[in-house]
mmCIF file of C-alpha atoms in Angstrom:
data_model
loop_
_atom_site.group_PDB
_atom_site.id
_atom_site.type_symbol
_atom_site.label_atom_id
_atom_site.label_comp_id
_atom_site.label_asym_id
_atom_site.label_seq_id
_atom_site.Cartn_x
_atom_site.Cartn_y
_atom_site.Cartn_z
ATOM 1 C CA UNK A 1 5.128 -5.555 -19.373
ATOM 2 C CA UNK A 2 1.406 -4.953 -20.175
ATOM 3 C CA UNK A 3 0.369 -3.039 -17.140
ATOM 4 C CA UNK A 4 -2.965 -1.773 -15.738
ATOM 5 C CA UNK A 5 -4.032 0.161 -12.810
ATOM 6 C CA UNK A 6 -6.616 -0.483 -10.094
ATOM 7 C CA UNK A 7 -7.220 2.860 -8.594
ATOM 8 C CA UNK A 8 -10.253 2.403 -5.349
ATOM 9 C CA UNK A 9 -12.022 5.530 -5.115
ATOM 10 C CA UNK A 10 -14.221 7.044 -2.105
ATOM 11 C CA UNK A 11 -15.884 9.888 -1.943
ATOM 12 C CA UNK A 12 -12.952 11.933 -3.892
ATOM 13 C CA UNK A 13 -14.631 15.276 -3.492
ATOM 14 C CA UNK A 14 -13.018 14.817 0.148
ATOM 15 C CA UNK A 15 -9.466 15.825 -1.800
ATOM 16 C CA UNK A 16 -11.195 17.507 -4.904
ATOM 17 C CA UNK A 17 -11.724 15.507 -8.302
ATOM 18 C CA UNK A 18 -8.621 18.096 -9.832
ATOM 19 C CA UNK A 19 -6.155 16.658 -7.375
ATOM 20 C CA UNK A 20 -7.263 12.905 -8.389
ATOM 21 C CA UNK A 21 -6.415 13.871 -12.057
ATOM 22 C CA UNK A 22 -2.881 14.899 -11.094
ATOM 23 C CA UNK A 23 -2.343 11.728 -8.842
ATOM 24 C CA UNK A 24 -3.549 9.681 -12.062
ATOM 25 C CA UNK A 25 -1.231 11.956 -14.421
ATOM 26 C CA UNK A 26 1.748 10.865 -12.048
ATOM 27 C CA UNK A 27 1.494 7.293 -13.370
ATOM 28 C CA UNK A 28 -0.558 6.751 -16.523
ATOM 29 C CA UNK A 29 1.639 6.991 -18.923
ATOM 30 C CA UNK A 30 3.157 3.603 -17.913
ATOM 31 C CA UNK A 31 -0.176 2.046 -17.390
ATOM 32 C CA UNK A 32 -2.537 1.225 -20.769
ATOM 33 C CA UNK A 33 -5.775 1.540 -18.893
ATOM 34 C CA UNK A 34 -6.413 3.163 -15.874
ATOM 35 C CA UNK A 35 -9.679 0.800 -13.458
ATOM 36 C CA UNK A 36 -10.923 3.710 -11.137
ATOM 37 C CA UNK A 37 -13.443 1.329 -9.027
ATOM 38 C CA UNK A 38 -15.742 3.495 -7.207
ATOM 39 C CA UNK A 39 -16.833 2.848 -3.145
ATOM 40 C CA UNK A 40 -18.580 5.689 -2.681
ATOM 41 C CA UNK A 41 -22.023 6.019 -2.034
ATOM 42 C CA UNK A 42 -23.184 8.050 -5.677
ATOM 43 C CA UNK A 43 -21.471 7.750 -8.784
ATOM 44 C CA UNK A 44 -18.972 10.185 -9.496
ATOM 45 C CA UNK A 45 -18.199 11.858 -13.469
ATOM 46 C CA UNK A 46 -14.747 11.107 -14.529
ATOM 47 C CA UNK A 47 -14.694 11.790 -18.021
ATOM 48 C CA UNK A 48 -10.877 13.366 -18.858
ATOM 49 C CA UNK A 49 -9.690 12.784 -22.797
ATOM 50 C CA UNK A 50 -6.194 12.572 -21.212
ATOM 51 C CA UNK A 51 -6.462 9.400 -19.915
ATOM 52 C CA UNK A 52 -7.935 5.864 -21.132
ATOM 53 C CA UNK A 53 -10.247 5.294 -18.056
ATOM 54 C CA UNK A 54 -12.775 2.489 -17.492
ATOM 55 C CA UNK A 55 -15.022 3.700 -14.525
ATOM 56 C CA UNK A 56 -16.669 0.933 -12.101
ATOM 57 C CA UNK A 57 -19.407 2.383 -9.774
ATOM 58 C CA UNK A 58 -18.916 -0.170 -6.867
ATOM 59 C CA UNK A 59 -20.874 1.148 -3.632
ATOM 60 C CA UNK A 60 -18.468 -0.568 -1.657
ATOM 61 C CA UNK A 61 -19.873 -4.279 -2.127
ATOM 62 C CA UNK A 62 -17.216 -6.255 -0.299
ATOM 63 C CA UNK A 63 -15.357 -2.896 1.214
ATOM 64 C CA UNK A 64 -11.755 -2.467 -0.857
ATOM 65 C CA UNK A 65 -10.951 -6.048 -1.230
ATOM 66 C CA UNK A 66 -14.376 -6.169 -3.471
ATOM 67 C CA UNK A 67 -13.235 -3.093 -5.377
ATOM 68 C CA UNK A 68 -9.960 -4.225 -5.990
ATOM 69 C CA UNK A 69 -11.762 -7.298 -7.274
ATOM 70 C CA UNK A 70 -13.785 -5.988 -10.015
ATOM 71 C CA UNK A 71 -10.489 -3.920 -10.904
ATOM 72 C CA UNK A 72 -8.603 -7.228 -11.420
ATOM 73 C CA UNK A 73 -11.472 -9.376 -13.031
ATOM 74 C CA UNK A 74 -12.083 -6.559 -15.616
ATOM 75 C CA UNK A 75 -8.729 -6.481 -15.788
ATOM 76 C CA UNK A 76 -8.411 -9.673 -16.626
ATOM 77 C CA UNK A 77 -10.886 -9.841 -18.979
ATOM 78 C CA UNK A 78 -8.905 -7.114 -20.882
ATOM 79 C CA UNK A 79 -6.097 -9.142 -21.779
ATOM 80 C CA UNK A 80 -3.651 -7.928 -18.661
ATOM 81 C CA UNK A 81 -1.476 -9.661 -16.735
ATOM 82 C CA UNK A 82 0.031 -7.170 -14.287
ATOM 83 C CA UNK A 83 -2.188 -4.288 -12.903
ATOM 84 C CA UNK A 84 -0.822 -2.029 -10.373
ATOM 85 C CA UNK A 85 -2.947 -1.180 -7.150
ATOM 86 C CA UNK A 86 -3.662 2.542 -6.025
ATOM 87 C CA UNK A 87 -5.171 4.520 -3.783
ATOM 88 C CA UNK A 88 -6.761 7.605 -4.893
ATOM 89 C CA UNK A 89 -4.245 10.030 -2.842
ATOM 90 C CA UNK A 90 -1.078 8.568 -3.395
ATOM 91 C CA UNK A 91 1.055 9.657 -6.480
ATOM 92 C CA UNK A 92 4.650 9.174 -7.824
ATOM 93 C CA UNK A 93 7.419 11.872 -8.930
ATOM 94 C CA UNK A 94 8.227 11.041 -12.739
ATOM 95 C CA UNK A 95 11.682 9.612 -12.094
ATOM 96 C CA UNK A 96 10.482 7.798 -9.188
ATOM 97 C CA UNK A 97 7.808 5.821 -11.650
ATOM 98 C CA UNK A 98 9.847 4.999 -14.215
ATOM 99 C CA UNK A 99 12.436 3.601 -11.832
ATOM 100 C CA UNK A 100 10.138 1.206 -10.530
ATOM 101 C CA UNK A 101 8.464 -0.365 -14.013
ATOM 102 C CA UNK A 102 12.553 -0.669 -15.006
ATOM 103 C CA UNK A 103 13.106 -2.532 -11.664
ATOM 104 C CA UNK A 104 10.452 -4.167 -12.327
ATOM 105 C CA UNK A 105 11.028 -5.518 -15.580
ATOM 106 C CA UNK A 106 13.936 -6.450 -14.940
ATOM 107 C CA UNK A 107 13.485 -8.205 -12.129
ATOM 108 C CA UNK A 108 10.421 -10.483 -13.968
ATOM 109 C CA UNK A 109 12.923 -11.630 -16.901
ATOM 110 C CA UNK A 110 14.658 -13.579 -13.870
ATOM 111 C CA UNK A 111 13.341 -14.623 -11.291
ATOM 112 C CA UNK A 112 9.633 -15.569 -12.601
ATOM 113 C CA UNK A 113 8.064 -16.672 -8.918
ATOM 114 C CA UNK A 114 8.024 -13.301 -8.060
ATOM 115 C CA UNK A 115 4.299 -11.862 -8.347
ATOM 116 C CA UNK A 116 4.583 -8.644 -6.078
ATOM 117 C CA UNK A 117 6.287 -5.823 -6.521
ATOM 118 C CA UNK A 118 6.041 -2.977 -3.628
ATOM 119 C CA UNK A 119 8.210 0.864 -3.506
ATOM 120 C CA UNK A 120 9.120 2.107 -0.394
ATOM 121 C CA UNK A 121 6.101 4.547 1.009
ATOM 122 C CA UNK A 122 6.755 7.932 2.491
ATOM 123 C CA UNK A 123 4.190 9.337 4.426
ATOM 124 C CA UNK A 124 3.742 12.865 3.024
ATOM 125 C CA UNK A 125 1.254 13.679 5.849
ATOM 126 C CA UNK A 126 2.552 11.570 8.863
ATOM 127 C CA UNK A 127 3.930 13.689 11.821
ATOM 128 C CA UNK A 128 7.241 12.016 13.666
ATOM 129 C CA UNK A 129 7.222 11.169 17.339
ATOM 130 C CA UNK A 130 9.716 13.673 18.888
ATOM 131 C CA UNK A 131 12.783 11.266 20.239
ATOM 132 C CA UNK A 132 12.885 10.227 15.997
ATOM 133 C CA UNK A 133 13.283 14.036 15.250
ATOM 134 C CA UNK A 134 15.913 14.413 17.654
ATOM 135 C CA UNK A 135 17.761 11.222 16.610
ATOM 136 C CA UNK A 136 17.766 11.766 12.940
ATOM 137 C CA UNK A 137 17.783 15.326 12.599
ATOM 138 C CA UNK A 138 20.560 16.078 15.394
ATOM 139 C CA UNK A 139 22.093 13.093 16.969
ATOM 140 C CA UNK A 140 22.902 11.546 13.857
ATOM 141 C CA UNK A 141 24.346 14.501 11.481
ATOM 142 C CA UNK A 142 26.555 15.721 14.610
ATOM 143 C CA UNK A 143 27.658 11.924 14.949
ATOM 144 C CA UNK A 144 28.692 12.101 11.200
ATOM 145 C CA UNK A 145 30.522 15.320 11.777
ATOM 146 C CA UNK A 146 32.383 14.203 14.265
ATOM 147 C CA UNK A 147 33.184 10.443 12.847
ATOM 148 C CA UNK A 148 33.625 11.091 9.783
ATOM 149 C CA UNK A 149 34.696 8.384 8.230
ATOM 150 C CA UNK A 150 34.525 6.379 10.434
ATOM 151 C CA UNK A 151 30.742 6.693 11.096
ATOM 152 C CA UNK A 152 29.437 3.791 8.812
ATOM 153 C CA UNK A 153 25.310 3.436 9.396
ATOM 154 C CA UNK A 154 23.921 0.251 8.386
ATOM 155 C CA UNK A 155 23.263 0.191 4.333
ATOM 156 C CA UNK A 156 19.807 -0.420 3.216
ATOM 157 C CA UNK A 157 19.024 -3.427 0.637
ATOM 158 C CA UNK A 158 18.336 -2.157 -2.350
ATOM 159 C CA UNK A 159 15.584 -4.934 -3.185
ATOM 160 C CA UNK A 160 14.286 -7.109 -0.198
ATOM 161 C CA UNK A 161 11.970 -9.933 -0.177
ATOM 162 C CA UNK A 162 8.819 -9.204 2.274
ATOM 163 C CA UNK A 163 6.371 -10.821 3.804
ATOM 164 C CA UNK A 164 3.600 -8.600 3.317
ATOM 165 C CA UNK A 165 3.315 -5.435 1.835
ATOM 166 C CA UNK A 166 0.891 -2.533 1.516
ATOM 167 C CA UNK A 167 -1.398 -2.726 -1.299
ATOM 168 C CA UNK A 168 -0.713 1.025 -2.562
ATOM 169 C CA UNK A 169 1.990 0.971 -5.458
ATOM 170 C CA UNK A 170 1.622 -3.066 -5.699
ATOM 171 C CA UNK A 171 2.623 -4.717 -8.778
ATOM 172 C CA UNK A 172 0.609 -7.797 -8.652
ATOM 173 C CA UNK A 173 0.917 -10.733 -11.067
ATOM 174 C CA UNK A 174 -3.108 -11.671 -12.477
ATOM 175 C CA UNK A 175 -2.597 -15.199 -12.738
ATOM 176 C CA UNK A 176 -1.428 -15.287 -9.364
ATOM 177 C CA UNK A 177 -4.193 -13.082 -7.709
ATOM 178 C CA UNK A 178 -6.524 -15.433 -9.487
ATOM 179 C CA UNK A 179 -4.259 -18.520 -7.905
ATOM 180 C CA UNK A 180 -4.965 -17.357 -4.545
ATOM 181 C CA UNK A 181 -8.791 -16.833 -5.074
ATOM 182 C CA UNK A 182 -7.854 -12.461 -5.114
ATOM 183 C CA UNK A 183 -8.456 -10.546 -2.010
ATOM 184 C CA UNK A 184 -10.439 -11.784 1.042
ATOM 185 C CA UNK A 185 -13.769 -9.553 0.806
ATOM 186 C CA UNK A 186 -14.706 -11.425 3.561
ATOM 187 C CA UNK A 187 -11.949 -8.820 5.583
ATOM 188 C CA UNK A 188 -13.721 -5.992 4.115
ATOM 189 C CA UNK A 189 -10.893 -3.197 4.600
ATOM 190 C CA UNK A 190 -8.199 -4.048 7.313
ATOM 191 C CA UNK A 191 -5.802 -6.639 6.531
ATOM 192 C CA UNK A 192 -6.584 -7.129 3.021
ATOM 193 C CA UNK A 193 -3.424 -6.452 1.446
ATOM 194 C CA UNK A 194 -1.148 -9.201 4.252
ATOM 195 C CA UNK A 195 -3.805 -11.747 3.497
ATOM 196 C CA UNK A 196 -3.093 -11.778 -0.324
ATOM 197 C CA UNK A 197 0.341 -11.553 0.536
ATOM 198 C CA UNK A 198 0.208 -14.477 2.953
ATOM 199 C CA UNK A 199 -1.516 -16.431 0.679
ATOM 200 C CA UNK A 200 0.844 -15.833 -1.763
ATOM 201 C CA UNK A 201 3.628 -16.923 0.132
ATOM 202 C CA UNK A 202 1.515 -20.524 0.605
ATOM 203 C CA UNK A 203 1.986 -21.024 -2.694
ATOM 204 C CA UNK A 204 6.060 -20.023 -3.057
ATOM 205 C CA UNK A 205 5.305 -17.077 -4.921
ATOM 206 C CA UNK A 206 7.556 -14.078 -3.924
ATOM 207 C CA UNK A 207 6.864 -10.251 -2.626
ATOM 208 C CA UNK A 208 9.829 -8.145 -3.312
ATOM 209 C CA UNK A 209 9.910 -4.090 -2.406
ATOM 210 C CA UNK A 210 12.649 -1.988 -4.145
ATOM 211 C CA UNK A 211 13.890 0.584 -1.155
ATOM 212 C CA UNK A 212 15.366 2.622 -3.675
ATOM 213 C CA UNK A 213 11.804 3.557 -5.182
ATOM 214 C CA UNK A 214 9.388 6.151 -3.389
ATOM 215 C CA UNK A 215 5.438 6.119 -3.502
ATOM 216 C CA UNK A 216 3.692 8.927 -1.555
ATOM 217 C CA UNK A 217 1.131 8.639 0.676
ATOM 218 C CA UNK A 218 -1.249 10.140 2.637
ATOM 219 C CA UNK A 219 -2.518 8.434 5.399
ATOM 220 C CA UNK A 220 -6.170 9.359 7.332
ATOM 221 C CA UNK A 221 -6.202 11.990 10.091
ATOM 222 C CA UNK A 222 -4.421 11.118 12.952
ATOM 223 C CA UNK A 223 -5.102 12.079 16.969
ATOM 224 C CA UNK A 224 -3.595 14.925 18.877
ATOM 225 C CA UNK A 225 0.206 14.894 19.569
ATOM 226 C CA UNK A 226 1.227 13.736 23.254
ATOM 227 C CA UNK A 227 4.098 13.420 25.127
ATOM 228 C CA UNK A 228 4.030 10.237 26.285
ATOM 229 C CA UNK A 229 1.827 8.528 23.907
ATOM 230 C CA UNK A 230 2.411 7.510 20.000
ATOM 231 C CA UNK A 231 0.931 9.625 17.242
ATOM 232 C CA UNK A 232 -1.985 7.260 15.681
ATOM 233 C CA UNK A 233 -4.019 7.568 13.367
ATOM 234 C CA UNK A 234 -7.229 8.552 13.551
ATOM 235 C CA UNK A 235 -9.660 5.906 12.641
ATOM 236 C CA UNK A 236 -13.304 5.862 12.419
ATOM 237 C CA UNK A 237 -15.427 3.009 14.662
ATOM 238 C CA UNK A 238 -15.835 0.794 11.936
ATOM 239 C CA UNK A 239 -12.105 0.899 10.651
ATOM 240 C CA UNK A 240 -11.127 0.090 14.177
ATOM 241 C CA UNK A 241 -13.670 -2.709 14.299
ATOM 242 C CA UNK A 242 -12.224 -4.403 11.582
ATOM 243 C CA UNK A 243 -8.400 -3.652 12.393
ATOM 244 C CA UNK A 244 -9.078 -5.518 15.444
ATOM 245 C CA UNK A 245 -11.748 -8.412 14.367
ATOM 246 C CA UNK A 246 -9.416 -9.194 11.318
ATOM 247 C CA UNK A 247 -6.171 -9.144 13.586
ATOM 248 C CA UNK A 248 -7.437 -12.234 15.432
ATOM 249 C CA UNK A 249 -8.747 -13.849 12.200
ATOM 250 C CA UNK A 250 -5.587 -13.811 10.568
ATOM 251 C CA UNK A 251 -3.955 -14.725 13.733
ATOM 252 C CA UNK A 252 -5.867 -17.955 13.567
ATOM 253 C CA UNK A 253 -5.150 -18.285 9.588
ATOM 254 C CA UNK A 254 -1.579 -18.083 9.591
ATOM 255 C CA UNK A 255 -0.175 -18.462 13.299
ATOM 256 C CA UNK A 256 3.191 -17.925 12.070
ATOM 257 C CA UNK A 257 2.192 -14.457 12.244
ATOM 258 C CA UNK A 258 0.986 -14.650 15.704
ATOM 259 C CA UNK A 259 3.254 -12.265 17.107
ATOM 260 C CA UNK A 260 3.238 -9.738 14.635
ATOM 261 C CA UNK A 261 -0.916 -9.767 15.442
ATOM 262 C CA UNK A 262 -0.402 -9.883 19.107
ATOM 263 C CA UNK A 263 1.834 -6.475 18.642
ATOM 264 C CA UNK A 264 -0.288 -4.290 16.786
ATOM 265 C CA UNK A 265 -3.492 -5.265 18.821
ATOM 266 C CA UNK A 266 -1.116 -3.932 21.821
ATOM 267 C CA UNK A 267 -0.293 -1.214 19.735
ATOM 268 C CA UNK A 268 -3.527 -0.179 18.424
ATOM 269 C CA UNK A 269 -5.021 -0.489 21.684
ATOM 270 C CA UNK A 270 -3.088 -0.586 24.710
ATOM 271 C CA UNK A 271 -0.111 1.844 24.068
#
């Protein structure tokens, strides 16, 4: 599998240019070129011998779906047919990377309607509301002890068709994402990622996440921890803005999503 990586960049001085670099390391030697599309306001030096870069100064034109864009078209343009999207923090352990591009692979050679791969993300910086620490951490080991075998939890598929999927750690198909017209710039940031999905699904293409493979991920900063409240994340104005304009758009797009919408506008907002 030729393979590329779209990697959406803003303001990385935030988690240091060094740490970037390692992220990058944790991947590129499965990808032949590495797209680092920039959305920051100045242009950034990432010059490093150690990797085959192609640098795209962006200024956010058309938010993340427009960098993801110019990733793909250049991409495109290059010959590739799969490119991988990333965000600058998130980062694979070696096993964990080579896992997926077998599943991958493997996965392609039969079943060609698939044109979305996803891992399973773990949240390296996301704190757990405190009735999940209880349950996993002490209900459920001291239910094992005692059960033994006869304590069965319920198995987890291995590989799982979706119906949307984050875009960090995608494996997207190029031929597809130019199918579908690529991502909605339109949505700007929020959403982006279930759109393409969605519209991949309207044309019987298939999204498929391998639970046995682990991407990590760190999320934005997140509000203080209450009792009776969940623990969000902290989002600027114009993030929320967007999380809840493009809810009710793609409400009205695809309305056999309604209720999924109608849930995380509750969630975001009146929880």
């Amino acid at each position: 599998m030729k393979l590329a990586a779209v990697v959406v960049l803003y303001e990385p001085e935030k988690i240091g240019i060094e740490k970037i670099f390692a992220n990058l390391e944790s991947y590129c030697s499965y990808c032949e070129k590495i797209y680092l599309v920039d959305n920051s306001a100045k242009e950034h030096d990432f010059n490093n011998k150690n990797f085959n870069l192609v640098y795209i100064f962006n200024q956010n034109k058309g938010g993340i779906a427009g960098a993801q864009n110019k990733g793909c078209e250049q991409a495109l343009k290059d010959g590739f047919e799969w490119v991988m999207t990333m965000d600058q923090d998130s980062y694979f352990d070696k096993k964990e990377i080579k896992n997926y591009i077998n599943l991958v692979e493997q996965f392609i050679k039969k079943d060609e309607s698939a044109s979305s791969f996803a891992p399973h993300i773990l949240a390296v910086n996301k704190r757990v509301f405190w009735t999940k620490q209880i349950r996993f951490k002490i209900l459920s080991p001291l239910k094992r002890k005692i059960l033994g075998k006869r304590y069965c939890p319920n198995k987890v598929k291995e590989i799982e068709e979706k119906e949307r999927v984050i875009a960090s750690g995608n494996i997207i198909n190029l031929i597809s994402w130019k199918m579908v017209k690529g991502f909605d710039e339109y949505l700007f940031i929020s959403e982006v990622d279930y759109d393409f999905c969605y519209k991949l699904r309207k044309i019987n293409k298939k999204i498929i996440m391998f639970n046995t493979v682990y991407l990590k991920q760190y999320f934005g900063e997140t509000q203080p921890f209450t009792l009776l409240k969940k623990y969000h994340p902290k989002y600027s104005d114009i993030r929320l803005y967007y999380t809840f304009r493009n809810a009710f758009i793609e409400k009205k797009r695809f309305p056999e999503y309604k209720s999924f919408y109608n849930n995380l506008i509750k969630e975001f907002y009146w929880d």
